[in-house]
XYZ file of C-alpha atoms in Angstrom:
298
model
C -0.310 0.054 0.120
C 2.730 2.187 0.849
C 4.687 1.896 -2.362
C 1.593 2.314 -4.385
C 0.289 5.641 -2.390
C 4.151 6.794 -3.567
C 3.449 6.032 -7.033
C 0.404 7.762 -7.104
C 1.987 11.115 -5.641
C 4.547 10.817 -8.361
C 1.657 10.243 -10.810
C -0.148 13.402 -9.139
C 3.262 15.644 -9.308
C 3.722 14.818 -13.204
C -0.219 15.579 -13.783
C 0.534 19.447 -12.838
C 1.572 19.483 -16.431
C -1.383 21.093 -18.060
C -2.084 18.326 -20.805
C -1.887 20.091 -24.372
C -2.895 17.361 -26.670
C -4.649 14.641 -26.804
C -3.527 10.914 -26.681
C -2.403 9.678 -30.342
C -1.050 6.368 -31.379
C 2.390 5.574 -31.674
C 4.091 6.490 -35.227
C 1.165 8.954 -35.624
C 2.890 12.015 -33.485
C 3.099 15.450 -35.430
C 5.982 15.957 -37.254
C 8.560 18.076 -35.684
C 8.941 21.612 -38.000
C 12.316 22.016 -39.640
C 13.685 24.462 -41.371
C 15.660 22.342 -44.349
C 17.082 23.158 -47.595
C 18.451 21.753 -50.891
C 19.858 22.439 -53.888
C 18.861 20.875 -57.047
C 20.564 20.538 -60.544
C 24.172 20.622 -61.426
C 24.569 23.835 -61.179
C 23.334 24.290 -57.607
C 20.940 26.951 -58.412
C 17.675 25.362 -58.237
C 14.903 26.015 -55.720
C 15.041 25.544 -52.003
C 13.392 22.594 -50.792
C 13.760 19.429 -48.822
C 16.771 18.465 -47.738
C 17.977 15.393 -47.493
C 18.322 13.481 -44.296
C 21.793 12.801 -43.730
C 22.977 16.988 -44.298
C 22.914 19.521 -42.462
C 19.186 20.904 -41.018
C 18.947 24.406 -40.878
C 16.943 25.172 -37.509
C 16.089 28.483 -36.418
C 18.728 28.624 -33.957
C 22.039 27.635 -36.112
C 20.554 30.333 -38.187
C 20.346 32.975 -35.449
C 23.686 31.730 -34.064
C 25.299 32.491 -37.299
C 24.197 35.657 -37.914
C 24.810 36.664 -34.241
C 28.437 35.486 -34.628
C 28.596 37.285 -37.604
C 28.825 35.229 -39.944
C 31.504 32.584 -41.400
C 34.991 34.214 -40.957
C 34.225 35.472 -37.523
C 32.596 31.773 -36.594
C 36.291 30.478 -38.174
C 38.355 32.537 -36.580
C 36.415 32.245 -33.329
C 36.974 28.267 -33.321
C 40.644 29.103 -34.139
C 41.680 31.214 -31.823
C 39.754 28.300 -29.094
C 42.000 26.116 -30.153
C 45.061 28.279 -30.126
C 44.147 29.229 -26.557
C 43.562 25.707 -25.506
C 47.348 24.905 -27.041
C 48.696 27.734 -25.136
C 47.133 27.448 -22.204
C 48.564 23.690 -21.486
C 51.788 24.382 -23.273
C 52.572 27.580 -20.988
C 51.127 25.939 -17.617
C 54.024 22.757 -17.989
C 56.306 25.768 -19.006
C 55.569 27.376 -15.997
C 55.839 23.465 -13.931
C 58.873 22.435 -15.369
C 61.495 24.611 -17.075
C 61.210 27.055 -14.481
C 63.828 27.070 -11.504
C 61.661 28.783 -8.515
C 64.336 28.853 -6.190
C 66.094 31.385 -8.151
C 63.384 33.393 -9.357
C 62.465 34.474 -5.788
C 65.790 34.649 -4.680
C 66.123 31.626 -2.273
C 68.897 29.995 -4.032
C 72.168 32.171 -5.224
C 72.993 31.833 -8.955
C 76.019 29.838 -9.640
C 77.824 32.313 -12.254
C 80.818 32.869 -11.530
C 80.754 35.875 -13.548
C 77.324 37.511 -12.577
C 77.983 39.779 -9.210
C 77.192 39.211 -6.147
C 73.980 41.499 -6.168
C 73.058 41.351 -9.841
C 69.145 41.528 -9.822
C 68.032 38.532 -11.264
C 66.756 38.237 -14.684
C 63.291 35.983 -16.297
C 66.083 33.735 -18.224
C 68.175 33.308 -15.393
C 65.208 31.152 -14.077
C 64.565 29.158 -17.092
C 66.104 25.986 -16.668
C 68.216 24.217 -20.359
C 65.700 22.242 -22.660
C 67.227 18.828 -21.887
C 66.708 19.646 -18.129
C 63.371 20.844 -18.588
C 62.729 17.414 -20.963
C 64.331 15.320 -17.857
C 62.021 16.921 -15.350
C 58.924 16.241 -17.686
C 59.513 12.764 -18.053
C 60.254 11.907 -14.599
C 56.467 13.481 -14.047
C 54.063 10.635 -14.175
C 50.903 12.554 -13.278
C 51.839 15.707 -15.132
C 52.594 13.573 -18.547
C 48.766 11.953 -17.917
C 47.254 15.297 -17.783
C 49.274 16.151 -21.054
C 47.647 13.251 -22.975
C 44.268 13.648 -21.180
C 44.547 17.270 -22.177
C 45.300 16.141 -26.101
C 42.426 13.761 -26.171
C 40.277 16.665 -24.975
C 42.064 19.338 -27.803
C 40.942 16.278 -30.598
C 37.932 16.437 -29.493
C 37.262 19.789 -29.629
C 39.440 20.407 -33.461
C 37.128 17.957 -34.700
C 33.703 18.938 -33.213
C 34.882 22.350 -34.837
C 35.782 20.665 -38.223
C 31.765 18.947 -38.337
C 30.918 22.719 -37.305
C 32.653 23.946 -40.007
C 30.041 21.986 -42.595
C 27.328 23.334 -40.812
C 27.898 27.197 -40.807
C 29.348 26.362 -44.785
C 25.827 25.199 -45.587
C 24.662 27.879 -43.513
C 26.316 30.646 -45.337
C 25.014 29.148 -48.057
C 21.588 29.414 -47.006
C 22.106 33.239 -46.463
C 23.735 33.908 -50.045
C 21.144 31.620 -52.059
C 18.141 31.731 -49.765
C 17.643 34.767 -47.602
C 19.766 36.946 -50.553
C 22.470 38.536 -47.417
C 25.656 38.335 -49.121
C 28.482 37.218 -46.696
C 30.205 40.649 -46.359
C 26.812 42.590 -45.625
C 25.101 40.363 -42.812
C 26.981 42.649 -40.265
C 24.823 45.132 -41.847
C 21.254 43.270 -41.639
C 19.483 42.764 -37.780
C 18.074 40.080 -36.604
C 14.661 41.315 -37.452
C 15.513 41.882 -40.944
C 16.927 38.426 -41.233
C 13.762 37.049 -39.744
C 11.067 38.863 -42.125
C 13.128 37.652 -44.883
C 13.359 34.030 -43.007
C 9.341 34.284 -43.283
C 9.122 36.031 -46.844
C 10.843 32.764 -48.049
C 8.918 30.368 -46.045
C 5.699 31.907 -48.236
C 7.455 31.538 -51.533
C 8.991 28.468 -51.300
C 7.390 26.017 -48.183
C 10.816 25.105 -45.807
C 8.640 24.188 -42.531
C 6.663 21.272 -42.897
C 3.705 20.560 -42.487
C 3.141 23.982 -41.596
C 2.755 26.751 -44.562
C 3.116 29.846 -42.321
C 5.986 30.885 -40.049
C 5.392 33.354 -37.059
C 8.089 35.481 -35.589
C 6.746 33.758 -32.302
C 7.519 29.948 -33.992
C 10.893 31.104 -35.274
C 11.404 32.364 -31.349
C 10.287 29.227 -29.587
C 12.739 27.570 -31.625
C 15.562 29.377 -30.259
C 14.716 29.763 -26.574
C 13.506 25.933 -26.605
C 16.090 24.436 -24.968
C 15.777 27.565 -22.007
C 12.423 27.932 -22.381
C 12.078 23.829 -20.819
C 13.933 24.603 -17.440
C 12.225 27.386 -17.085
C 8.772 26.180 -17.577
C 10.020 22.962 -15.381
C 10.672 25.057 -12.566
C 7.848 27.009 -12.529
C 5.954 23.970 -11.987
C 8.402 23.017 -9.223
C 9.625 19.802 -11.171
C 13.465 21.048 -10.538
C 14.502 20.790 -7.129
C 15.858 24.132 -7.330
C 13.682 25.898 -4.275
C 14.937 24.685 -0.636
C 13.632 26.192 2.725
C 16.309 26.904 5.045
C 16.002 27.637 8.695
C 15.734 31.540 9.547
C 16.297 32.204 5.742
C 13.234 30.402 4.163
C 12.996 29.886 0.647
C 15.606 29.804 -1.417
C 16.623 28.927 -4.716
C 20.141 26.981 -5.771
C 20.984 26.595 -8.638
C 24.828 26.344 -9.521
C 26.340 25.766 -12.614
C 27.220 22.055 -12.359
C 24.036 21.741 -11.182
C 22.618 23.058 -14.178
C 24.672 21.108 -16.681
C 23.630 18.145 -14.446
C 20.267 18.417 -15.714
C 20.545 19.669 -19.049
C 22.670 16.509 -19.546
C 19.368 14.489 -18.064
C 17.353 16.275 -19.954
C 18.802 17.525 -23.342
C 22.060 15.740 -23.862
C 22.375 12.198 -22.265
C 21.239 8.686 -23.629
C 17.891 8.998 -21.595
C 16.744 12.781 -22.256
C 13.604 13.910 -23.115
C 15.221 14.394 -26.858
C 15.703 11.797 -29.299
C 17.917 14.535 -31.430
C 18.566 18.347 -31.283
C 15.123 19.372 -32.471
C 13.012 16.543 -31.660
C 10.974 15.045 -28.698
C 11.254 11.499 -28.373
C 7.340 9.997 -29.286
C 6.577 8.568 -25.936
C 7.394 12.250 -24.316
C 4.769 13.601 -26.429
C 1.917 10.991 -25.651
C -0.158 12.041 -22.195
C -0.985 8.762 -21.958
C 2.697 7.238 -21.452
C 3.568 10.053 -18.524
C 3.075 7.322 -15.649
C 4.952 4.768 -17.039
C 7.709 7.577 -17.551
C 7.436 8.936 -13.854
C 7.565 4.917 -12.763
C 11.104 4.824 -14.936
C 12.315 8.242 -13.126
């Protein structure tokens, strides 16, 4: 009885989400509305229609972030500088750990150079160890070698991610030029409202959004802010444990960066997340009748 009562209580918690749609049989859920494009014909100057599923999809968040990052050249430069910054931080940290004699630098041990006067000021080159000695100190530190290998693996992952994003951004660049009529060099002169107006006009001329014929500004904003609106709504519905009552202080909100990252991983990016990809909800999540089973699985 106690177990049944606990299940009923959990189910009532999830019933606080209002039913916005009726139950639908499996496989009949409404298709997600994506902005996709393709250039048809050998010259690549054909009409814009539905893209092949394996190609890069052009969703409103991608189009928006491309505009906010000021185009393809700025995106590439930013990604390259991030990779260079990571290499610089790792290399400079290794240099400070292995190639600097801090006893000499802070004058706790005198210099061993006979030609240097006793009261000569210590300079930075005096505290830098020779390359062979620096290499020996590096090889003698197992934990530092492990951290360097780990940092190298992280850098390679970031490089692969940047290259994959580069392909997507090139596709978005082509979309801006050919579909929206905005040359790359003029993108910085167009506000997001101007880009959005062209996007809505393009939807009316050549439907890009399946199955809806008309797009509105609200539709685009909902898709751009989707991953922000879901946590906000779940907090407002008291489904996320971020509010606590402390003695003498009363109710407080506790949401650290680490907790936010873990919640996003569980809800949006993990293997059991609500989304089966970056834009589409899992079919069982859309069905109101499946909420009890989903609540039991938590």
